[in-house]
Structure formats: structure tokens, C-alpha cells
């Protein structure tokens, strides 16, 4: 009888569940799993840190709707991946982590890298288990993939002891488990749909908020039809950008604070009332605002604010229900209301302020100048990955998205260090779907440092990624070179250097060049434009543009602090 190893069973079971990509770092005891995965037709991308590998695998889950696999070694390897699992759970992205562990017959003996991995992962995942035998592996893999995508997506963990990886069993004894069915699609109650229509038609200052959940649900066509039908203004959340193009005339992102503060009815499509939407409470929202929540997770409905109407169901399907109901009424919100006038006036005012900052010719540049010149050259179909404090926040408003699922950033968990992992995931997926598509990863210098060695991964696989490091010499803000030299004279830098400071004018572009990519050090708008044009013209080589800006550059004056502290 033909025998099969545990590594082969794992790989073939993952492939049977339509898992196409595996990211990881090999070592004892999982090297054979990676090799078996390649033999089974899974694309394996070797990373430099397990955390970045897990970020990449989860981003694949968001982009494709099918979880990526993250392969890690035992003990410290799995622990490093926990950050990625937590991030995936908070973002509601499907990922399956496969972790090697110490041999079963050495448990409690102090085995190499022994750690309670199944128990540890329960805090960071929807499902965490170790197969009871080689024969049981396919069933556990199927359940992990199914749990990662059903309901609210998230992380799942499968533990594989070293003796299982290399163990052998007759193939005929291994249970064949077919691919799990696609996640079931649920609809909202018809009565609730009627209530929503009534509330919307009574609204004086309506607002639609498009969340990351709408992007994951592929609801772009129905949502665009809903906007055309109703005439509502809308706001995207960071990763809801592109579900409807930022250039759409109903987009009021440039008047975000005013729209949130004054709206009397808000329709939430796959967006949560967490810190990113200021919990839905005053002063960021009107005291009497009525929320209509659409979410596939029942536990999310009514979180922080009691909704006027709650619609439990798949975002795309629920919007289709709303479209059908609204079409029967042939009702549209007027375009000449006081509400629209107020929003347009604020948009014009904010855009003028931003334009003045963007067109400043002084050197070193500010954030707005950098993003203005980047925006002028970026292809409309590029995937934008962004992280960092001001880099991400300002870039979110200035770098437009025109297509859904084409923006990845720090997300719900506010995680720094996700950028290069996300960019790698976007690039390997894009290469399969559209080889001409570019991935542009816009990083703060601090954020880049979390996973900068993944530049080697990018160069090794020759991925068409352009990294733009917006370098202000620090975390939030830094020091210029002359000030740094003066501080060195004062005394020990560990005692006198501000904790937010980083090495001035660090040459990050040389890291890319060291691995065979192209690096550019730029200080002026003209140098930035020239470097970006060269990068876009040569899709065969990864590039990094190190953009020096004023260490004191900051966001324009905001109506509110960026972080709302709950008084509940």
C-alpha cells in the first residue's frame, strides 16, 4: 500500500480547501511541510519574520476571500506569529496558521521549544486544535479553513507535532475531506428593510459610511447603485476606500469631521462603531443621530450605540434588498439641500488649505507636498499600502483609490509593521490576476523599521513593489542632522536624545540596493518626481524611494484630536 507522510497530508488537505498561498519561515520541524506544499501546487513565499508572514497570509485572505496559510516553527516561531493572528482577528480577515511543535512523546519533559501552543492560540483565533492522528488531519484542516471564513472571518490555528510531520500512514486510511462550501449568505428581515427605508426618507442630513466589511463582501456594484439611486453623501473608512471611487461626486471625505458631527441619519455598511469611528458618540457625532447598522455579526449590532434599525446579514445581499425596496418608492435625496451646501463648502475650504500646503516649494518638503507629487503620477489601478502616523493619516486623504480592495493599512488594530507583509501579499496576488498592476507601499520611516528586512524577500521574488519611505527622522517627529550633532556633544544620547527620534537622514534606499533593487534618495519635489517616474517605468525591479521631509512637518489643524477617548 502507498504510504504518505504527515507533511504531505497537511499540504494536500490545504490544497483541497483551495488554499493557494503559504507564507512562512522554515526550520525544525516544518521544512518538509513547505516542500510538500510546493509539490501540492501551493505557492510558498519564504519570509524573514513570522509576524510579517502572518500579516501577508491574512492580507491574502482579505484580497481573495480564501485564507492564506502561515507556516511557522515551534515555540518562538509561533509566538512571533501571534501578533499577525491578533491583527487578522481584529481586521476580520481569514488566515490559517500551521505551527510545528515538539514531539508528542516529549511533552512536559522540557522538549526543544516546548510551549503550550494550542492553548496560547485560543486567545488570538476562532479555532485552535491539534489533530489526534495523521488520519484526522484533513478534517481539522477543513474545519480551520471553514471557521476562518464563516461568520466574521478571522484566524485559525493548527498544531502539528514534529513526529506527526514525519510520521507515515497508508494513504487509503486517510479520510478524504472535500472542500468546504462557500460561506452562507444571509439576508436581513424584510420588516427591518421597510423600517430602514422609512428612516432614510425622513432624514434631513443623511450619510452613508462604507467600511472594510463592504469591500470584503464585494458589495461595490450594489453600493454604487445605492448611491446613484439615493443621492446620499458618503464617507469611506480607510480600507473602505475604493468600494466607490474617491473621485465620486458624492464622496465627502474632505469634510469628514463635519459630516460625522452633523449627520442625523447614518447608514453603516460593514463599518464598526469602534475607535476608528469615535464610538458613535458626541462630540464627534450629533447627540440625536440615528444609526442604521448592517453587519454579518450579530454581536456587533448595538455595540456602543443603540441602532435605530439593525440589519443582520451579508452586506452585499442586504444592500441589494435595500435597492429593491427603495426602487419601489422612486425616492431620491435632493441635491440642493442645506446639508449638501454645508458639506460642499467645507470640502472646498479644506481642499484649499491642503492645496496651499501641497504647493509649498520650501525644502525640506512637508507631507502634503510629497503626497501631492506622488498622487500626480500613481496609476489609478495601483494597490496602495500605507502605514505610519502622519504618513498614513495624511496619505489616506491625499492618495485616492478608485478600485475596491486596493488599499491596505494599519487597520482596526492600528498595527505598525504590517506594510511590507501586506505589500508582498498584494504583489503575489496581483501577479496572478494582472501582471501589469503595481503595488505602492507608502511607509513612515519608523513603520518601515518594523519589517524592513522583508525588502530581501521582495527582491528575492522580484516583486513589482515600489516602497516610498516618508522620512522625518523619527516617530511622529524627529531631529535634523545639525541638531543631532549638537546633542551628541551634550552627552550620552541614551540620556539626552528624545525617545521619538531616529537616526537623521538614514539611508533606507541603500537597503534595497544591497539586495539588487533600485534605491533613490530624494530631497526635492523634482527629485521625487524623477525617481517615481523611473520606478513606474521599470516594473521588473523592486524600488525604494527615501524621501526626506521636514522633521517638524505635521498635519494641518484638526477640529478634534485624532483619538477619541470614550467617556462611557
Coordinates of C-alpha atoms in Angstrom, one line a residue:
X1 CA 0.0 0.0 0.0
X2 CA 1.2 3.5 -0.8
X3 CA 2.3 5.4 2.3
X4 CA 2.1 9.2 2.8
X5 CA 3.8 11.5 5.3
X6 CA 2.1 13.9 7.7
X7 CA 3.7 16.8 5.8
X8 CA 2.1 15.5 2.6
X9 CA -1.3 15.1 4.3
X10 CA -1.2 18.7 5.6
X11 CA -0.2 20.1 2.2
X12 CA -2.7 18.1 0.2
X13 CA -5.5 18.9 2.7
X14 CA -4.8 22.7 2.4
X15 CA -4.8 22.5 -1.3
X16 CA -8.1 20.5 -1.3
X17 CA -9.5 23.5 0.6
X18 CA -8.4 25.9 -2.2
X19 CA -5.6 27.4 -0.2
X20 CA -3.3 28.8 -2.8
X21 CA -0.6 30.7 -0.9
X22 CA 1.6 29.9 2.0
X23 CA 3.9 32.3 3.8
X24 CA 6.4 31.3 6.4
X25 CA 9.8 30.6 7.8
X26 CA 11.0 27.0 7.7
X27 CA 13.1 25.2 10.3
X28 CA 12.6 22.2 12.5
X29 CA 10.1 20.6 12.3
X30 CA 8.2 22.1 9.3
X31 CA 10.7 22.2 6.4
X32 CA 9.0 19.1 4.9
X33 CA 5.6 20.8 5.1
X34 CA 6.8 23.7 2.9
X35 CA 8.3 21.3 0.4
X36 CA 5.1 19.2 0.4
X37 CA 3.1 22.4 -0.1
X38 CA 5.0 23.3 -3.2
X39 CA 4.6 19.7 -4.5
X40 CA 0.9 20.0 -4.0
X41 CA 0.7 23.2 -6.0
X42 CA 0.7 25.8 -3.2
X43 CA 2.8 28.9 -3.8
X44 CA 5.3 29.2 -1.0
X45 CA 6.8 32.6 -0.1
X46 CA 9.6 32.4 2.4
X47 CA 9.6 35.5 4.7
X48 CA 12.2 36.9 7.2
X49 CA 9.9 37.2 10.2
X50 CA 6.9 35.1 11.3
X51 CA 4.9 38.2 12.2
X52 CA 5.3 39.6 8.6
X53 CA 4.5 36.2 7.2
X54 CA 1.2 36.1 9.1
X55 CA 0.4 39.7 8.0
X56 CA 0.9 38.6 4.4
X57 CA -1.2 35.4 4.8
X58 CA -4.1 37.4 6.3
X59 CA -3.9 40.0 3.6
X60 CA -4.3 37.3 1.0
X61 CA -7.4 36.2 2.9
X62 CA -8.8 39.7 2.6
X63 CA -7.9 40.2 -1.0
X64 CA -9.1 36.8 -2.3
X65 CA -11.7 35.7 0.2
X66 CA -9.8 32.5 0.8
X67 CA -7.3 32.2 3.7
X68 CA -3.6 32.3 3.1
X69 CA -1.6 29.8 5.1
X70 CA 1.1 30.9 7.5
X71 CA 3.7 28.2 8.3
X72 CA 5.8 28.7 11.5
X73 CA 8.2 26.7 13.6
X74 CA 7.6 25.7 17.2
X75 CA 7.9 27.9 20.3
X76 CA 9.3 31.4 19.4
X77 CA 8.2 31.0 15.8
X78 CA 4.6 30.5 16.8
X79 CA 4.8 33.3 19.4
X80 CA 6.1 35.7 16.7
X81 CA 3.1 34.9 14.6
X82 CA 0.6 35.7 17.4
X83 CA 0.8 39.4 16.5
X84 CA -0.3 38.6 13.0
X85 CA -3.1 36.4 14.3
X86 CA -4.4 39.1 16.6
X87 CA -4.3 41.6 13.7
X88 CA -6.2 39.2 11.5
X89 CA -8.9 38.7 14.1
X90 CA -9.3 42.4 14.7
X91 CA -9.4 43.1 11.0
X92 CA -11.8 40.2 10.4
X93 CA -9.5 38.6 7.8
X94 CA -9.3 34.8 7.3
X95 CA -5.9 33.2 7.8
X96 CA -4.8 29.6 8.8
X97 CA -1.6 29.3 10.8
X98 CA 0.1 26.0 10.8
X99 CA 2.6 25.6 13.6
X100 CA 5.1 22.9 14.2
X101 CA 5.5 21.8 17.8
X102 CA 7.6 19.5 19.9
X103 CA 7.2 15.7 19.6
X104 CA 4.2 14.3 21.5
X105 CA 6.3 11.7 23.4
X106 CA 8.5 14.5 24.8
X107 CA 5.6 16.7 26.2
X108 CA 6.2 18.0 29.8
X109 CA 9.9 16.8 29.5
X110 CA 11.3 20.2 28.5
X111 CA 11.5 19.4 24.8
X112 CA 13.1 21.7 22.3
X113 CA 11.0 24.9 22.0
X114 CA 8.2 23.2 24.0
X115 CA 5.3 25.7 24.5
X116 CA 1.5 25.3 25.1
X117 CA 0.8 26.4 21.6
X118 CA -2.8 25.3 21.2
X119 CA -3.8 26.9 24.4
X120 CA -1.9 30.2 23.6
X121 CA -3.5 30.5 20.2
X122 CA -7.1 30.3 21.6
X123 CA -6.7 33.9 22.7
X124 CA -5.9 35.0 19.2
X125 CA -8.0 32.8 17.0
X126 CA -11.5 31.5 16.3
X127 CA -10.4 27.9 16.3
X128 CA -7.2 26.2 17.7
X129 CA -6.6 22.5 17.6
X130 CA -4.1 19.7 17.2
X131 CA -5.2 16.6 15.1
X132 CA -5.5 13.5 17.2
X133 CA -3.8 11.4 14.4
X134 CA -2.4 11.6 10.9
X135 CA -5.7 10.3 9.6
X136 CA -7.6 13.2 11.3
X137 CA -5.5 16.0 9.7
X138 CA -7.8 16.6 6.6
X139 CA -10.8 17.1 8.8
X140 CA -9.1 19.5 11.1
X141 CA -7.7 21.5 8.1
X142 CA -11.2 21.7 6.6
X143 CA -12.7 22.9 9.9
X144 CA -9.9 25.5 10.3
X145 CA -10.5 26.9 6.7
X146 CA -14.2 26.8 7.2
X147 CA -14.1 28.6 10.6
X148 CA -11.7 31.2 9.2
X149 CA -14.2 32.3 6.5
X150 CA -17.7 31.6 8.0
X151 CA -19.4 34.3 10.0
X152 CA -17.0 37.0 11.0
X153 CA -13.7 36.0 9.3
X154 CA -10.6 35.5 11.4
X155 CA -7.5 33.5 12.3
X156 CA -7.4 29.7 13.0
X157 CA -4.6 27.6 14.2
X158 CA -3.5 24.0 13.5
X159 CA -0.8 22.5 15.7
X160 CA 1.4 19.7 14.1
X161 CA 3.9 17.9 16.3
X162 CA 7.3 17.1 14.8
X163 CA 6.7 13.3 15.0
X164 CA 3.4 13.9 13.0
X165 CA 5.2 15.8 10.3
X166 CA 7.5 12.9 9.5
X167 CA 5.1 10.1 10.5
X168 CA 3.7 7.8 7.8
X169 CA 0.4 6.2 7.2
X170 CA -1.2 4.2 4.4
X171 CA -2.9 6.7 2.1
X172 CA -6.1 4.6 2.0
X173 CA -6.5 5.2 5.7
X174 CA -6.5 8.9 5.4
X175 CA -10.0 10.4 5.2
X176 CA -10.7 12.4 2.1
X177 CA -12.5 15.6 3.1
X178 CA -14.0 17.7 0.2
X179 CA -13.6 21.4 0.0
X180 CA -15.9 23.3 2.4
X181 CA -18.8 25.1 0.8
X182 CA -18.6 28.9 0.3
X183 CA -19.7 30.9 3.4
X184 CA -23.5 31.0 3.6
X185 CA -25.1 34.3 2.6
X186 CA -27.8 35.6 5.0
X187 CA -30.5 38.3 4.3
X188 CA -32.0 40.9 6.6
X189 CA -35.6 40.6 7.8
X190 CA -38.0 42.2 5.4
X191 CA -39.6 44.2 8.2
X192 CA -36.3 45.7 9.1
X193 CA -35.7 46.7 5.5
X194 CA -39.0 48.5 5.5
X195 CA -38.0 50.3 8.7
X196 CA -34.7 51.4 7.1
X197 CA -36.5 52.9 4.1
X198 CA -38.8 54.9 6.4
X199 CA -35.9 56.2 8.4
X200 CA -33.8 57.2 5.4
X201 CA -36.7 59.0 3.7
X202 CA -37.2 61.1 6.9
X203 CA -33.5 62.1 7.1
X204 CA -32.6 65.7 6.8
X205 CA -28.8 65.2 6.9
X206 CA -28.2 61.6 5.8
X207 CA -24.7 60.0 5.5
X208 CA -23.6 56.6 4.2
X209 CA -20.4 55.1 5.7
X210 CA -18.7 52.4 3.7
X211 CA -16.5 50.0 5.7
X212 CA -13.9 47.4 5.2
X213 CA -16.6 44.8 5.5
X214 CA -18.3 46.1 2.4
X215 CA -15.1 45.7 0.5
X216 CA -14.6 42.1 1.7
X217 CA -18.2 41.4 0.7
X218 CA -17.6 42.6 -2.9
X219 CA -20.5 44.9 -2.5
X220 CA -19.1 47.7 -4.8
X221 CA -21.6 47.3 -7.6
X222 CA -24.7 47.4 -5.4
X223 CA -23.3 50.2 -3.2
X224 CA -22.6 52.4 -6.2
X225 CA -26.2 51.7 -7.4
X226 CA -27.5 52.7 -4.0
X227 CA -25.6 56.0 -4.1
X228 CA -26.8 56.7 -7.6
X229 CA -30.4 55.9 -6.5
X230 CA -30.5 57.8 -3.3
X231 CA -28.1 60.7 -3.9
X232 CA -26.6 60.4 -0.4
X233 CA -23.2 61.7 0.6
X234 CA -20.8 59.0 1.7
X235 CA -17.6 58.5 3.7
X236 CA -15.3 55.5 3.3
X237 CA -13.4 54.1 6.2
X238 CA -9.6 53.7 5.4
X239 CA -10.0 50.3 3.8
X240 CA -13.5 51.0 2.6
X241 CA -11.8 53.4 0.1
X242 CA -12.3 52.4 -3.5
X243 CA -15.5 50.5 -3.0
X244 CA -16.9 53.7 -4.6
X245 CA -14.1 55.7 -6.2
X246 CA -12.8 58.6 -4.2
X247 CA -13.4 60.8 -7.2
X248 CA -17.2 60.1 -7.0
X249 CA -19.1 63.4 -6.6
X250 CA -20.9 62.1 -3.5
X251 CA -17.7 61.5 -1.6
X252 CA -17.3 63.9 1.3
X253 CA -14.1 62.5 2.8
X254 CA -12.6 66.0 2.7
X255 CA -15.3 67.1 5.1
X256 CA -15.2 64.1 7.3
X257 CA -15.4 65.7 10.7
X258 CA -18.3 68.0 9.7
X259 CA -20.2 65.1 8.0
X260 CA -19.9 62.9 11.1
X261 CA -20.7 65.7 13.6
X262 CA -23.9 67.0 11.8
X263 CA -25.5 63.9 10.2
X264 CA -28.9 63.0 11.6
X265 CA -29.1 59.5 10.0
X266 CA -26.1 57.3 9.3
X267 CA -26.2 54.1 7.3
X268 CA -23.2 51.9 8.3
X269 CA -22.3 49.3 5.7
X270 CA -19.8 46.9 7.1
X271 CA -18.2 49.5 9.4
X272 CA -18.0 49.2 13.2
X273 CA -18.6 51.9 15.8
X274 CA -15.2 51.4 17.4
X275 CA -12.3 53.9 18.0
X276 CA -12.0 54.5 14.2
X277 CA -15.5 55.9 14.1
X278 CA -15.1 57.5 17.6
X279 CA -17.6 55.0 19.2
X280 CA -20.6 56.8 17.6
X281 CA -20.9 59.2 20.5
X282 CA -20.8 63.1 20.9
X283 CA -19.0 65.4 20.4
X284 CA -17.8 63.6 17.2
X285 CA -21.4 62.7 16.3
X286 CA -24.7 64.6 16.7
X287 CA -26.4 63.7 20.1
X288 CA -29.6 62.6 18.3
X289 CA -28.1 60.8 15.3
X290 CA -29.9 57.6 14.2
X291 CA -27.6 54.8 13.2
X292 CA -28.6 52.0 10.8
X293 CA -26.2 49.1 11.2
X294 CA -25.6 46.5 8.5
X295 CA -23.3 43.7 9.7
X296 CA -22.9 40.0 9.4
X297 CA -22.0 39.6 13.1
X298 CA -25.0 39.8 15.4
X299 CA -22.8 40.7 18.4
X300 CA -21.7 43.9 16.6
X301 CA -25.2 45.2 16.3
X302 CA -25.8 47.8 19.1
X303 CA -22.2 47.9 20.2
X304 CA -21.6 51.3 21.9
X305 CA -24.8 52.9 20.4
X306 CA -28.3 51.5 20.2
X307 CA -29.2 51.5 16.5
X308 CA -32.4 52.9 15.1
X309 CA -32.5 49.8 12.9
X310 CA -30.2 46.8 12.8
X311 CA -29.8 44.7 9.7
X312 CA -28.1 41.3 10.3
X313 CA -26.8 39.8 7.1
X314 CA -24.3 39.8 4.2
X315 CA -23.5 43.5 3.3
X316 CA -23.8 42.9 -0.5
X317 CA -27.1 41.0 -0.2
X318 CA -28.6 43.5 2.3
X319 CA -27.8 46.4 0.0
X320 CA -29.5 44.6 -2.8
X321 CA -32.6 44.2 -0.6
X322 CA -32.4 48.0 0.2
X323 CA -32.2 48.8 -3.5
X324 CA -35.3 46.7 -4.3
X325 CA -37.2 48.4 -1.6
X326 CA -36.1 52.0 -2.5
X327 CA -36.8 51.4 -6.2
X328 CA -40.4 50.8 -5.3
X329 CA -40.7 54.2 -3.8
X330 CA -38.7 56.0 -6.5
X331 CA -37.3 58.4 -3.9
X332 CA -34.1 60.4 -4.1
X333 CA -32.4 62.8 -1.6
X334 CA -32.4 66.3 -3.2
X335 CA -29.0 67.6 -4.3
X336 CA -29.8 71.2 -3.4
X337 CA -30.4 70.9 0.3
X338 CA -28.7 72.9 3.0
X339 CA -26.9 69.8 4.1
X340 CA -25.2 69.4 0.7
X341 CA -24.3 73.1 0.6
X342 CA -22.7 72.8 4.1
X343 CA -20.7 69.8 3.1
X344 CA -19.5 71.3 -0.2
X345 CA -18.5 74.5 1.5
X346 CA -16.4 72.6 4.0
X347 CA -14.9 70.4 1.3
X348 CA -13.8 73.4 -0.7
X349 CA -12.3 75.1 2.4
X350 CA -10.3 72.0 3.4
X351 CA -9.1 71.3 -0.1
X352 CA -7.9 74.9 -0.4
X353 CA -5.9 74.6 2.8
X354 CA -4.5 71.3 1.7
X355 CA -3.6 72.7 -1.7
X356 CA -1.7 75.6 -0.2
X357 CA 0.4 73.2 1.9
X358 CA 0.9 70.8 -1.1
X359 CA 2.2 73.5 -3.4
X360 CA 4.8 74.9 -0.9
X361 CA 8.2 74.9 -2.6
X362 CA 10.4 75.1 0.5
X363 CA 12.9 72.3 1.2
X364 CA 12.8 70.1 3.2
X365 CA 9.3 69.2 2.0
X366 CA 6.2 68.7 4.1
X367 CA 3.9 65.7 4.0
X368 CA 1.4 67.4 1.7
X369 CA 4.0 68.3 -0.9
X370 CA 5.2 64.7 -1.0
X371 CA 1.7 63.3 -1.4
X372 CA 0.7 65.8 -4.0
X373 CA 3.6 64.9 -6.3
X374 CA 3.1 61.1 -5.7
X375 CA -0.6 61.4 -6.4
X376 CA 0.1 63.1 -9.7
X377 CA 2.0 60.0 -11.0
X378 CA 0.3 57.0 -9.4
X379 CA -1.7 54.7 -11.8
X380 CA -5.3 54.6 -10.9
X381 CA -5.3 50.8 -10.6
X382 CA -2.3 50.5 -8.3
X383 CA -2.7 48.9 -4.8
X384 CA -1.7 51.4 -2.1
X385 CA -0.3 50.0 1.1
X386 CA 0.3 52.6 3.9
X387 CA 1.4 52.7 7.5
X388 CA 2.8 55.2 9.9
X389 CA 1.3 58.0 11.9
X390 CA 1.0 61.2 9.8
X391 CA 2.2 59.3 6.7
X392 CA -0.9 57.1 6.8
X393 CA -3.4 59.7 8.0
X394 CA -2.4 62.4 5.5
X395 CA -1.9 59.9 2.7
X396 CA -5.4 58.5 3.4
X397 CA -6.9 61.7 2.3
X398 CA -4.5 62.7 -0.5
X399 CA -3.8 59.4 -2.2
X400 CA -7.0 58.4 -3.9
X401 CA -8.4 54.9 -4.5
X402 CA -10.5 54.1 -7.5
X403 CA -11.0 50.3 -7.1
X404 CA -12.1 48.1 -4.2
X405 CA -9.7 46.2 -2.1
X406 CA -6.8 48.4 -3.4
X407 CA -5.9 49.9 -0.1
X408 CA -4.3 48.2 2.9
X409 CA -3.2 50.0 6.0
X410 CA -2.7 49.6 9.8
X411 CA -6.4 48.7 10.1
X412 CA -8.6 48.2 13.2
X413 CA -5.7 47.1 15.5
X414 CA -3.6 50.1 14.4
X415 CA -0.7 47.8 13.8
X416 CA 2.6 49.2 12.7
X417 CA 4.9 46.9 10.8
X418 CA 2.2 45.4 8.5
X419 CA 3.2 47.4 5.4
X420 CA 5.8 45.1 3.7
X421 CA 3.9 41.9 4.5
X422 CA 0.7 43.4 3.1
X423 CA 2.6 44.7 0.0
X424 CA 4.1 41.2 -0.6
X425 CA 0.7 39.6 -0.4
X426 CA -0.8 42.2 -2.7
X427 CA 2.0 41.7 -5.2
X428 CA 1.8 37.9 -5.4
X429 CA -2.0 38.1 -5.8
X430 CA -1.8 40.9 -8.4
X431 CA 0.9 39.0 -10.4
X432 CA -1.6 36.2 -10.9
X433 CA -4.5 38.4 -11.8
X434 CA -2.8 41.3 -13.6
X435 CA 0.9 41.2 -14.1
X436 CA 1.0 44.9 -15.0
X437 CA -0.5 46.1 -11.7
X438 CA 1.8 47.9 -9.4
X439 CA 1.9 47.9 -5.6
X440 CA 3.0 51.1 -3.9
X441 CA 3.9 50.8 -0.3
X442 CA 4.0 54.2 1.5
X443 CA 5.8 54.0 4.8
X444 CA 6.8 56.3 7.6
X445 CA 10.4 55.7 8.5
X446 CA 9.5 54.3 11.9
X447 CA 6.9 51.9 10.4
X448 CA 9.4 50.8 7.8
X449 CA 11.8 49.7 10.5
X450 CA 9.5 47.1 12.0
X451 CA 9.8 44.8 9.0
X452 CA 12.4 46.4 6.8
X453 CA 14.3 43.2 6.2
X454 CA 11.4 41.9 4.1
X455 CA 13.0 44.1 1.4
X456 CA 15.2 41.0 0.8
X457 CA 12.0 38.9 0.4
X458 CA 10.7 41.4 -2.2
X459 CA 13.9 41.3 -4.1
X460 CA 14.3 37.5 -3.9
X461 CA 10.9 37.0 -5.6
X462 CA 11.4 40.1 -7.8
X463 CA 8.0 41.5 -6.8
X464 CA 6.8 44.7 -8.6
X465 CA 6.7 46.8 -5.4
X466 CA 7.6 50.5 -5.0
X467 CA 8.3 51.5 -1.4
X468 CA 8.2 55.2 -0.6
X469 CA 9.6 55.9 2.8
X470 CA 8.5 59.3 4.0
X471 CA 11.4 60.1 6.3
X472 CA 11.1 62.7 9.1
X473 CA 13.9 61.1 11.2
X474 CA 11.6 60.0 14.0
X475 CA 8.4 58.6 15.4
X476 CA 5.8 61.3 14.9
X477 CA 8.7 63.9 14.6
X478 CA 12.5 63.8 14.7
X479 CA 15.6 66.0 14.7
X480 CA 17.6 67.4 11.8
X481 CA 21.2 66.4 11.3
X482 CA 22.7 69.6 12.8
X483 CA 20.5 69.3 15.9
X484 CA 21.5 65.7 16.3
X485 CA 25.2 66.5 16.1
X486 CA 24.7 69.2 18.8
X487 CA 23.0 66.6 21.1
X488 CA 25.9 64.2 20.6
X489 CA 28.2 66.9 22.1
X490 CA 25.9 67.4 25.1
X491 CA 26.3 63.8 26.4
X492 CA 25.2 60.2 26.2
X493 CA 22.4 60.0 23.6
X494 CA 20.6 57.4 25.7
X495 CA 20.0 60.2 28.3
X496 CA 19.5 63.3 26.1
X497 CA 18.0 62.1 22.7
X498 CA 14.2 62.4 22.6
X499 CA 12.6 59.0 22.7
X500 CA 10.8 59.8 19.4
X501 CA 14.0 60.5 17.5
X502 CA 15.6 58.2 14.9
X503 CA 18.9 58.5 13.1
X504 CA 18.7 61.6 10.9
X505 CA 18.8 61.0 7.2
X506 CA 19.1 57.2 7.5
X507 CA 19.8 55.8 4.0
X508 CA 17.0 53.3 3.7
X509 CA 17.3 53.2 -0.1
X510 CA 20.7 51.5 0.3
X511 CA 19.0 48.5 2.0
X512 CA 17.0 48.0 -1.2
X513 CA 20.1 48.4 -3.4
X514 CA 22.0 45.9 -1.3
X515 CA 19.6 43.2 -2.3
X516 CA 19.6 44.1 -6.0
X517 CA 16.7 46.5 -6.2
X518 CA 16.8 50.2 -7.1
X519 CA 17.2 52.9 -4.4
X520 CA 16.6 56.6 -4.6
X521 CA 17.5 59.3 -2.1
X522 CA 15.4 62.4 -2.7
X523 CA 15.1 65.8 -1.1
X524 CA 13.2 68.0 -3.6
X525 CA 9.9 67.7 -5.5
X526 CA 11.8 67.4 -8.8
X527 CA 13.9 64.6 -7.5
X528 CA 10.8 62.8 -6.1
X529 CA 9.0 63.0 -9.5
X530 CA 12.0 61.8 -11.4
X531 CA 12.6 58.9 -9.1
X532 CA 8.9 57.8 -9.1
X533 CA 8.8 58.0 -12.9
X534 CA 11.8 55.8 -13.2
X535 CA 10.3 53.3 -10.8
X536 CA 7.0 53.2 -12.6
X537 CA 8.8 52.8 -16.0
X538 CA 10.7 49.7 -14.8
X539 CA 8.2 47.1 -13.4
X540 CA 11.0 44.4 -13.5
X541 CA 12.8 45.7 -10.4
X542 CA 11.6 46.5 -6.8
X543 CA 12.3 50.1 -5.8
X544 CA 12.6 52.1 -2.7
X545 CA 12.4 55.9 -2.7
X546 CA 13.7 57.5 0.5
X547 CA 12.0 60.9 0.8
X548 CA 13.5 63.4 3.2
X549 CA 10.9 65.8 4.8
X550 CA 11.0 68.4 7.4
X551 CA 11.3 66.7 10.8
X552 CA 8.8 69.2 12.2
X553 CA 6.2 68.6 9.5
X554 CA 2.7 67.9 10.9
X555 CA -0.9 67.6 9.9
X556 CA -2.9 70.7 9.3
X557 CA -5.0 71.9 12.2
X558 CA -7.8 69.4 13.0
X559 CA -11.2 70.1 14.5
X560 CA -10.7 67.2 17.0
X561 CA -7.8 65.2 18.3
X562 CA -7.2 62.1 16.2
X563 CA -8.0 59.7 19.1
X564 CA -11.4 60.0 20.8
X565 CA -11.3 58.8 24.4
X566 CA -14.6 57.2 25.4
X567 CA -16.5 58.7 28.3
X568 CA -18.8 55.7 28.6

